[in-house]
């Protein structure tokens, strides 16, 4: 085996070390097995979708599907957490409780700056939540109209909430899956637009006051993936070379490219009434098995920050954590990229992550077939980030391992032109027969150089390839921490650089 190290530079420096070790603690019990360090988890209880994400007065609000009394899905509440930097979250008291109209399912929140709703009092700006109420009693009776849309408002920045007396604001028209309203202000038409998942398509509504809604149009019966129910949509513009392009994201379960749940997206135009896709191609924002129901924060101007639930309905209720179930992904900033005539979303971890970089080790210009990265740059210690640039498009694998043989293998297969993550030997896998196996993601960009950013926490790997055009998020449950990283290839491979950064 020929190995050539032409230049090795190892730079180690410390930044913000003191403040980090204190502030990264998100829960009273951070030593708990699998509790992530830089991903939000509730202290205890069950969590699924992110909800009502809104930025206001310097604070990011994250509401979420929450069942506080058990670690399995149950009667849904909206939990609440706040952060000033998108990475350190403080859990707050529960925001919304189930009531006579049902559980509080997914939805969104907006800042009603011009008091269109009339909910303002004493000059206070209303934060308005728009969500689905799911009536379990009607559902059990076999009725079809058990999901309806309701609203609530807060005049103290999300601390306390009043439900609107006129709920529901949109009554079910006879569609069993009728949920997850995402509302945003459409400035050109001076109105609110609601994007709602309605079984196998999206229905758009609009309103001047958040209380009275009219149906505008439908999209998607013939577009994209249809292997399951459509859920948790979002609609927002992104700029590309000064042009406004509209993105419609739609989560789907089941029917994901690697089984279970995932989020697809469409690229097109929205004129205030109708969304028209440029094509009917199915695109996925994240090909991994563990990024679902993601949507963007509202009230962040042109910046679009996306957050998903880091699990999959195939096994979310069985994962081997004890006090809580599920984490959120790292928040990601969305941009548009073009390959030929096609636009793609590129999602990368938010720039705020840079503020937590602690310790960096760099290795440059390696050619060879195998490299023990942790021997050269130090053992991995989650949370950390690995950035890697590979000059030639040969197959390779990166093996994350511990000393007892658990491993997660992330790689690129040149024959399939695909990235992959194999968690067959990743530790605890027997809690569900759907958890094990290999997930694949097609490489979309065509250039030779492959750039990877990997975010590693105690029980997750997030892979951003080609500046975020191909993304894979995967969770795993090793029997001991994964602290070794090996690079392996069948052909001589040129690595331009590897950077290991402590977070
Ligand atoms: C998506 C979802 C939503 C629903 C919520 C219920 O994961 O099924 O469609 O509102 O979860 O918890």
mmCIF file of C-alpha atoms in Angstrom, residues 146-432:
data_model
loop_
_atom_site.group_PDB
_atom_site.id
_atom_site.type_symbol
_atom_site.label_atom_id
_atom_site.label_comp_id
_atom_site.label_asym_id
_atom_site.label_seq_id
_atom_site.Cartn_x
_atom_site.Cartn_y
_atom_site.Cartn_z
ATOM 1 C CA UNK A 146 -61.520 15.133 12.563
ATOM 2 C CA UNK A 147 -58.755 17.570 11.505
ATOM 3 C CA UNK A 148 -59.484 21.310 11.428
ATOM 4 C CA UNK A 149 -57.337 24.474 11.546
ATOM 5 C CA UNK A 150 -57.290 26.709 14.623
ATOM 6 C CA UNK A 151 -55.389 29.785 15.819
ATOM 7 C CA UNK A 152 -54.111 31.180 19.145
ATOM 8 C CA UNK A 153 -52.216 34.348 20.049
ATOM 9 C CA UNK A 154 -49.597 35.466 22.526
ATOM 10 C CA UNK A 155 -48.899 39.042 23.615
ATOM 11 C CA UNK A 156 -45.843 38.138 25.711
ATOM 12 C CA UNK A 157 -43.507 36.632 23.121
ATOM 13 C CA UNK A 158 -44.819 33.094 23.270
ATOM 14 C CA UNK A 159 -44.980 32.673 27.059
ATOM 15 C CA UNK A 160 -48.759 32.527 27.413
ATOM 16 C CA UNK A 161 -51.357 31.859 24.756
ATOM 17 C CA UNK A 162 -55.047 32.553 24.231
ATOM 18 C CA UNK A 163 -56.961 30.350 21.850
ATOM 19 C CA UNK A 164 -59.294 32.223 19.492
ATOM 20 C CA UNK A 165 -62.938 31.880 20.524
ATOM 21 C CA UNK A 166 -63.991 31.394 16.883
ATOM 22 C CA UNK A 167 -61.928 28.210 16.372
ATOM 23 C CA UNK A 168 -61.720 26.322 14.101
ATOM 24 C CA UNK A 169 -60.934 28.941 11.457
ATOM 25 C CA UNK A 170 -60.925 26.409 8.606
ATOM 26 C CA UNK A 171 -63.378 23.545 8.791
ATOM 27 C CA UNK A 172 -62.617 20.195 7.279
ATOM 28 C CA UNK A 173 -64.151 19.883 3.780
ATOM 29 C CA UNK A 174 -64.232 16.050 3.948
ATOM 30 C CA UNK A 175 -60.545 15.101 3.675
ATOM 31 C CA UNK A 176 -59.194 12.859 6.446
ATOM 32 C CA UNK A 177 -55.605 14.121 6.138
ATOM 33 C CA UNK A 178 -56.113 17.863 6.351
ATOM 34 C CA UNK A 179 -53.297 19.412 8.325
ATOM 35 C CA UNK A 180 -50.064 21.252 9.145
ATOM 36 C CA UNK A 181 -50.792 24.887 8.084
ATOM 37 C CA UNK A 182 -47.711 26.969 7.262
ATOM 38 C CA UNK A 183 -48.592 30.653 7.073
ATOM 39 C CA UNK A 184 -46.529 33.541 5.724
ATOM 40 C CA UNK A 185 -47.139 37.161 4.749
ATOM 41 C CA UNK A 186 -47.382 37.739 0.990
ATOM 42 C CA UNK A 187 -46.310 41.351 0.719
ATOM 43 C CA UNK A 188 -47.194 41.864 -2.972
ATOM 44 C CA UNK A 189 -50.849 40.988 -2.238
ATOM 45 C CA UNK A 190 -50.860 42.338 1.361
ATOM 46 C CA UNK A 191 -52.341 39.111 2.632
ATOM 47 C CA UNK A 192 -51.503 35.961 4.550
ATOM 48 C CA UNK A 193 -50.989 32.763 2.564
ATOM 49 C CA UNK A 194 -51.535 29.341 4.101
ATOM 50 C CA UNK A 195 -49.943 26.221 2.637
ATOM 51 C CA UNK A 196 -51.858 23.184 3.856
ATOM 52 C CA UNK A 197 -51.248 19.459 3.358
ATOM 53 C CA UNK A 198 -54.450 17.872 2.076
ATOM 54 C CA UNK A 199 -53.822 14.138 1.691
ATOM 55 C CA UNK A 200 -52.059 13.768 -1.674
ATOM 56 C CA UNK A 201 -51.694 17.433 -2.615
ATOM 57 C CA UNK A 202 -51.280 20.945 -1.261
ATOM 58 C CA UNK A 203 -54.118 23.446 -0.901
ATOM 59 C CA UNK A 204 -53.353 27.174 -0.692
ATOM 60 C CA UNK A 205 -55.615 29.532 1.248
ATOM 61 C CA UNK A 206 -55.354 33.262 1.845
ATOM 62 C CA UNK A 207 -56.616 35.702 4.458
ATOM 63 C CA UNK A 208 -56.450 39.379 5.382
ATOM 64 C CA UNK A 209 -56.858 38.814 9.129
ATOM 65 C CA UNK A 210 -55.751 35.224 9.947
ATOM 66 C CA UNK A 211 -59.348 34.417 10.959
ATOM 67 C CA UNK A 212 -61.238 34.234 7.661
ATOM 68 C CA UNK A 213 -59.651 32.109 4.966
ATOM 69 C CA UNK A 214 -60.538 31.485 1.336
ATOM 70 C CA UNK A 215 -59.287 28.661 -0.815
ATOM 71 C CA UNK A 216 -56.995 29.789 -3.637
ATOM 72 C CA UNK A 217 -55.696 26.742 -5.484
ATOM 73 C CA UNK A 218 -54.282 23.223 -5.325
ATOM 74 C CA UNK A 219 -50.965 21.755 -6.335
ATOM 75 C CA UNK A 220 -49.304 18.400 -6.667
ATOM 76 C CA UNK A 221 -51.731 15.581 -7.372
ATOM 77 C CA UNK A 222 -49.543 14.689 -10.360
ATOM 78 C CA UNK A 223 -46.189 15.999 -9.165
ATOM 79 C CA UNK A 224 -43.398 14.531 -7.081
ATOM 80 C CA UNK A 225 -43.447 11.448 -4.864
ATOM 81 C CA UNK A 226 -46.757 9.897 -3.779
ATOM 82 C CA UNK A 227 -45.762 6.812 -1.817
ATOM 83 C CA UNK A 228 -47.509 8.137 1.299
ATOM 84 C CA UNK A 229 -49.479 10.992 2.837
ATOM 85 C CA UNK A 230 -48.318 14.578 2.277
ATOM 86 C CA UNK A 231 -47.579 16.467 5.504
ATOM 87 C CA UNK A 232 -45.896 19.579 6.912
ATOM 88 C CA UNK A 233 -45.472 21.775 3.808
ATOM 89 C CA UNK A 234 -43.696 25.115 3.518
ATOM 90 C CA UNK A 235 -43.654 27.807 0.827
ATOM 91 C CA UNK A 236 -40.983 30.507 0.601
ATOM 92 C CA UNK A 237 -38.894 32.415 -1.925
ATOM 93 C CA UNK A 238 -35.123 32.136 -2.349
ATOM 94 C CA UNK A 239 -33.056 34.421 -4.532
ATOM 95 C CA UNK A 240 -30.854 33.165 -7.333
ATOM 96 C CA UNK A 241 -28.715 35.811 -9.069
ATOM 97 C CA UNK A 242 -31.235 38.474 -8.089
ATOM 98 C CA UNK A 243 -34.236 36.430 -9.292
ATOM 99 C CA UNK A 244 -36.973 35.367 -6.892
ATOM 100 C CA UNK A 245 -37.618 31.617 -7.132
ATOM 101 C CA UNK A 246 -40.300 29.901 -5.028
ATOM 102 C CA UNK A 247 -39.769 26.677 -3.141
ATOM 103 C CA UNK A 248 -42.511 24.359 -1.949
ATOM 104 C CA UNK A 249 -41.345 21.694 0.498
ATOM 105 C CA UNK A 250 -43.578 18.720 1.306
ATOM 106 C CA UNK A 251 -42.874 15.946 3.781
ATOM 107 C CA UNK A 252 -44.144 12.501 2.903
ATOM 108 C CA UNK A 253 -44.653 9.385 4.997
ATOM 109 C CA UNK A 254 -44.112 6.642 3.950
ATOM 110 C CA UNK A 255 -42.523 6.890 0.502
ATOM 111 C CA UNK A 256 -39.052 8.257 1.305
ATOM 112 C CA UNK A 257 -36.123 7.296 -0.944
ATOM 113 C CA UNK A 258 -34.647 5.137 1.843
ATOM 114 C CA UNK A 259 -37.890 4.066 3.510
ATOM 115 C CA UNK A 260 -40.328 5.729 5.879
ATOM 116 C CA UNK A 261 -40.394 9.514 6.044
ATOM 117 C CA UNK A 262 -38.531 12.299 4.202
ATOM 118 C CA UNK A 263 -39.034 15.760 2.718
ATOM 119 C CA UNK A 264 -39.313 16.466 -0.997
ATOM 120 C CA UNK A 265 -39.375 19.895 -2.646
ATOM 121 C CA UNK A 266 -40.545 21.627 -5.792
ATOM 122 C CA UNK A 267 -39.053 24.668 -7.501
ATOM 123 C CA UNK A 268 -41.233 27.142 -9.336
ATOM 124 C CA UNK A 269 -43.216 30.370 -9.188
ATOM 125 C CA UNK A 270 -45.963 31.575 -6.872
ATOM 126 C CA UNK A 271 -48.177 34.509 -7.861
ATOM 127 C CA UNK A 272 -50.121 34.902 -4.637
ATOM 128 C CA UNK A 273 -52.784 32.423 -5.760
ATOM 129 C CA UNK A 274 -51.127 29.547 -7.556
ATOM 130 C CA UNK A 275 -47.855 27.640 -7.326
ATOM 131 C CA UNK A 276 -46.481 26.498 -10.703
ATOM 132 C CA UNK A 277 -43.516 24.097 -10.617
ATOM 133 C CA UNK A 278 -40.798 24.397 -13.272
ATOM 134 C CA UNK A 279 -40.934 20.596 -13.582
ATOM 135 C CA UNK A 280 -42.482 17.574 -11.855
ATOM 136 C CA UNK A 281 -39.170 16.013 -10.814
ATOM 137 C CA UNK A 282 -38.917 14.613 -7.304
ATOM 138 C CA UNK A 283 -36.134 16.322 -5.351
ATOM 139 C CA UNK A 284 -35.252 15.530 -1.743
ATOM 140 C CA UNK A 285 -33.902 18.072 0.695
ATOM 141 C CA UNK A 286 -32.195 15.300 2.691
ATOM 142 C CA UNK A 287 -31.823 11.701 1.474
ATOM 143 C CA UNK A 288 -30.950 10.348 4.926
ATOM 144 C CA UNK A 289 -33.406 8.376 7.003
ATOM 145 C CA UNK A 290 -33.617 10.932 9.801
ATOM 146 C CA UNK A 291 -34.758 14.356 8.713
ATOM 147 C CA UNK A 292 -38.512 14.778 8.648
ATOM 148 C CA UNK A 293 -41.239 17.429 8.843
ATOM 149 C CA UNK A 294 -38.696 20.220 8.414
ATOM 150 C CA UNK A 295 -39.880 23.773 7.783
ATOM 151 C CA UNK A 296 -38.331 27.250 7.933
ATOM 152 C CA UNK A 297 -38.398 29.984 10.571
ATOM 153 C CA UNK A 298 -40.710 32.870 9.859
ATOM 154 C CA UNK A 299 -39.775 36.543 10.285
ATOM 155 C CA UNK A 300 -36.104 36.096 9.325
ATOM 156 C CA UNK A 301 -36.245 38.300 6.209
ATOM 157 C CA UNK A 302 -34.486 36.838 3.183
ATOM 158 C CA UNK A 303 -32.519 34.400 5.297
ATOM 159 C CA UNK A 304 -34.211 30.976 5.275
ATOM 160 C CA UNK A 305 -33.346 28.660 8.155
ATOM 161 C CA UNK A 306 -34.660 25.114 8.032
ATOM 162 C CA UNK A 307 -34.954 22.632 10.890
ATOM 163 C CA UNK A 308 -36.173 19.031 10.795
ATOM 164 C CA UNK A 309 -37.091 16.316 13.248
ATOM 165 C CA UNK A 310 -34.128 13.905 13.390
ATOM 166 C CA UNK A 311 -36.043 10.643 13.252
ATOM 167 C CA UNK A 312 -38.267 8.515 11.056
ATOM 168 C CA UNK A 313 -41.812 7.276 11.678
ATOM 169 C CA UNK A 314 -40.541 3.774 10.788
ATOM 170 C CA UNK A 315 -38.872 3.445 14.214
ATOM 171 C CA UNK A 316 -39.169 6.762 16.098
ATOM 172 C CA UNK A 317 -41.271 5.156 18.854
ATOM 173 C CA UNK A 318 -38.678 2.406 19.428
ATOM 174 C CA UNK A 319 -35.285 4.167 19.485
ATOM 175 C CA UNK A 320 -33.297 3.198 22.616
ATOM 176 C CA UNK A 321 -33.222 6.482 24.519
ATOM 177 C CA UNK A 322 -34.662 6.495 28.007
ATOM 178 C CA UNK A 323 -35.916 9.801 29.367
ATOM 179 C CA UNK A 324 -36.798 11.408 26.046
ATOM 180 C CA UNK A 325 -37.347 10.447 22.436
ATOM 181 C CA UNK A 326 -36.022 12.339 19.419
ATOM 182 C CA UNK A 327 -33.810 15.297 18.667
ATOM 183 C CA UNK A 328 -33.989 18.025 16.027
ATOM 184 C CA UNK A 329 -31.381 18.308 13.244
ATOM 185 C CA UNK A 330 -28.812 21.072 13.222
ATOM 186 C CA UNK A 331 -30.528 24.210 11.825
ATOM 187 C CA UNK A 332 -29.599 24.714 8.189
ATOM 188 C CA UNK A 333 -29.492 27.766 5.970
ATOM 189 C CA UNK A 334 -31.017 27.280 2.536
ATOM 190 C CA UNK A 335 -29.692 28.626 -0.768
ATOM 191 C CA UNK A 336 -30.320 27.803 -4.395
ATOM 192 C CA UNK A 337 -27.742 26.188 -6.672
ATOM 193 C CA UNK A 338 -27.993 25.434 -10.364
ATOM 194 C CA UNK A 339 -26.750 22.377 -12.194
ATOM 195 C CA UNK A 340 -27.392 22.753 -15.922
ATOM 196 C CA UNK A 341 -30.941 24.080 -16.155
ATOM 197 C CA UNK A 342 -32.049 22.619 -12.864
ATOM 198 C CA UNK A 343 -32.234 24.397 -9.547
ATOM 199 C CA UNK A 344 -31.475 22.561 -6.315
ATOM 200 C CA UNK A 345 -31.694 23.538 -2.684
ATOM 201 C CA UNK A 346 -28.337 23.612 -0.971
ATOM 202 C CA UNK A 347 -28.585 23.350 2.801
ATOM 203 C CA UNK A 348 -25.627 23.873 5.106
ATOM 204 C CA UNK A 349 -25.381 24.166 8.900
ATOM 205 C CA UNK A 350 -26.115 27.745 10.007
ATOM 206 C CA UNK A 351 -23.113 30.050 10.220
ATOM 207 C CA UNK A 352 -23.709 30.416 13.999
ATOM 208 C CA UNK A 353 -22.032 27.005 14.386
ATOM 209 C CA UNK A 354 -18.708 28.738 13.672
ATOM 210 C CA UNK A 355 -18.935 30.528 17.028
ATOM 211 C CA UNK A 356 -18.572 27.207 18.797
ATOM 212 C CA UNK A 357 -15.521 25.949 16.989
ATOM 213 C CA UNK A 358 -13.025 24.983 19.657
ATOM 214 C CA UNK A 359 -10.095 23.027 18.443
ATOM 215 C CA UNK A 360 -8.963 22.468 14.885
ATOM 216 C CA UNK A 361 -6.597 19.906 13.404
ATOM 217 C CA UNK A 362 -5.740 20.098 9.709
ATOM 218 C CA UNK A 363 -4.117 17.602 7.387
ATOM 219 C CA UNK A 364 -3.329 18.597 3.799
ATOM 220 C CA UNK A 365 -2.435 16.887 0.531
ATOM 221 C CA UNK A 366 -2.652 13.182 1.167
ATOM 222 C CA UNK A 367 -2.584 10.554 -1.602
ATOM 223 C CA UNK A 368 -3.176 6.928 -0.856
ATOM 224 C CA UNK A 369 -5.676 4.185 -0.209
ATOM 225 C CA UNK A 370 -6.074 4.413 3.509
ATOM 226 C CA UNK A 371 -5.616 6.966 6.208
ATOM 227 C CA UNK A 372 -6.234 6.698 9.921
ATOM 228 C CA UNK A 373 -7.576 10.216 10.384
ATOM 229 C CA UNK A 374 -7.963 9.921 14.150
ATOM 230 C CA UNK A 375 -4.348 8.755 14.486
ATOM 231 C CA UNK A 376 -3.126 11.782 12.546
ATOM 232 C CA UNK A 377 -5.516 14.395 13.886
ATOM 233 C CA UNK A 378 -6.606 13.017 17.247
ATOM 234 C CA UNK A 379 -9.482 10.859 18.472
ATOM 235 C CA UNK A 380 -12.951 12.102 17.657
ATOM 236 C CA UNK A 381 -14.941 13.490 20.507
ATOM 237 C CA UNK A 382 -18.547 14.414 19.803
ATOM 238 C CA UNK A 383 -19.727 17.008 19.091
ATOM 239 C CA UNK A 384 -17.351 17.700 16.236
ATOM 240 C CA UNK A 385 -17.182 18.583 12.575
ATOM 241 C CA UNK A 386 -15.114 16.998 9.811
ATOM 242 C CA UNK A 387 -14.527 18.885 6.558
ATOM 243 C CA UNK A 388 -12.971 16.932 3.751
ATOM 244 C CA UNK A 389 -12.086 17.750 0.153
ATOM 245 C CA UNK A 390 -11.328 14.881 -2.220
ATOM 246 C CA UNK A 391 -9.863 15.800 -5.598
ATOM 247 C CA UNK A 392 -10.696 12.723 -7.659
ATOM 248 C CA UNK A 393 -14.057 10.986 -7.932
ATOM 249 C CA UNK A 394 -13.031 7.513 -6.727
ATOM 250 C CA UNK A 395 -15.070 5.320 -4.397
ATOM 251 C CA UNK A 396 -14.138 5.825 -0.762
ATOM 252 C CA UNK A 397 -15.484 5.202 2.692
ATOM 253 C CA UNK A 398 -15.169 6.972 6.002
ATOM 254 C CA UNK A 399 -15.511 4.561 8.894
ATOM 255 C CA UNK A 400 -16.628 5.976 12.240
ATOM 256 C CA UNK A 401 -15.837 3.337 14.820
ATOM 257 C CA UNK A 402 -15.238 2.541 18.460
ATOM 258 C CA UNK A 403 -12.897 -0.042 19.975
ATOM 259 C CA UNK A 404 -15.589 -2.724 20.353
ATOM 260 C CA UNK A 405 -16.422 -3.002 16.674
ATOM 261 C CA UNK A 406 -19.462 -0.747 16.288
ATOM 262 C CA UNK A 407 -19.215 1.318 13.137
ATOM 263 C CA UNK A 408 -21.098 3.702 10.918
ATOM 264 C CA UNK A 409 -19.760 3.811 7.393
ATOM 265 C CA UNK A 410 -20.336 6.856 5.226
ATOM 266 C CA UNK A 411 -18.994 6.777 1.695
ATOM 267 C CA UNK A 412 -19.180 7.477 -1.991
ATOM 268 C CA UNK A 413 -19.736 4.702 -4.562
ATOM 269 C CA UNK A 414 -18.311 5.715 -7.905
ATOM 270 C CA UNK A 415 -20.225 3.022 -9.858
ATOM 271 C CA UNK A 416 -23.570 4.135 -8.482
ATOM 272 C CA UNK A 417 -22.501 7.798 -8.344
ATOM 273 C CA UNK A 418 -24.057 7.793 -4.884
ATOM 274 C CA UNK A 419 -23.204 8.661 -1.344
ATOM 275 C CA UNK A 420 -24.269 6.156 1.259
ATOM 276 C CA UNK A 421 -24.511 5.552 5.008
ATOM 277 C CA UNK A 422 -24.357 1.992 6.336
ATOM 278 C CA UNK A 423 -25.481 1.509 9.927
ATOM 279 C CA UNK A 424 -25.717 -2.303 9.820
ATOM 280 C CA UNK A 425 -23.068 -2.590 12.539
ATOM 281 C CA UNK A 426 -23.723 0.692 14.296
ATOM 282 C CA UNK A 427 -24.421 -0.716 17.777
ATOM 283 C CA UNK A 428 -28.010 -1.100 18.976
ATOM 284 C CA UNK A 429 -30.039 -1.895 15.878
ATOM 285 C CA UNK A 430 -32.465 -4.595 17.001
ATOM 286 C CA UNK A 431 -35.185 -2.296 18.330
ATOM 287 C CA UNK A 432 -36.657 -2.211 14.804
#
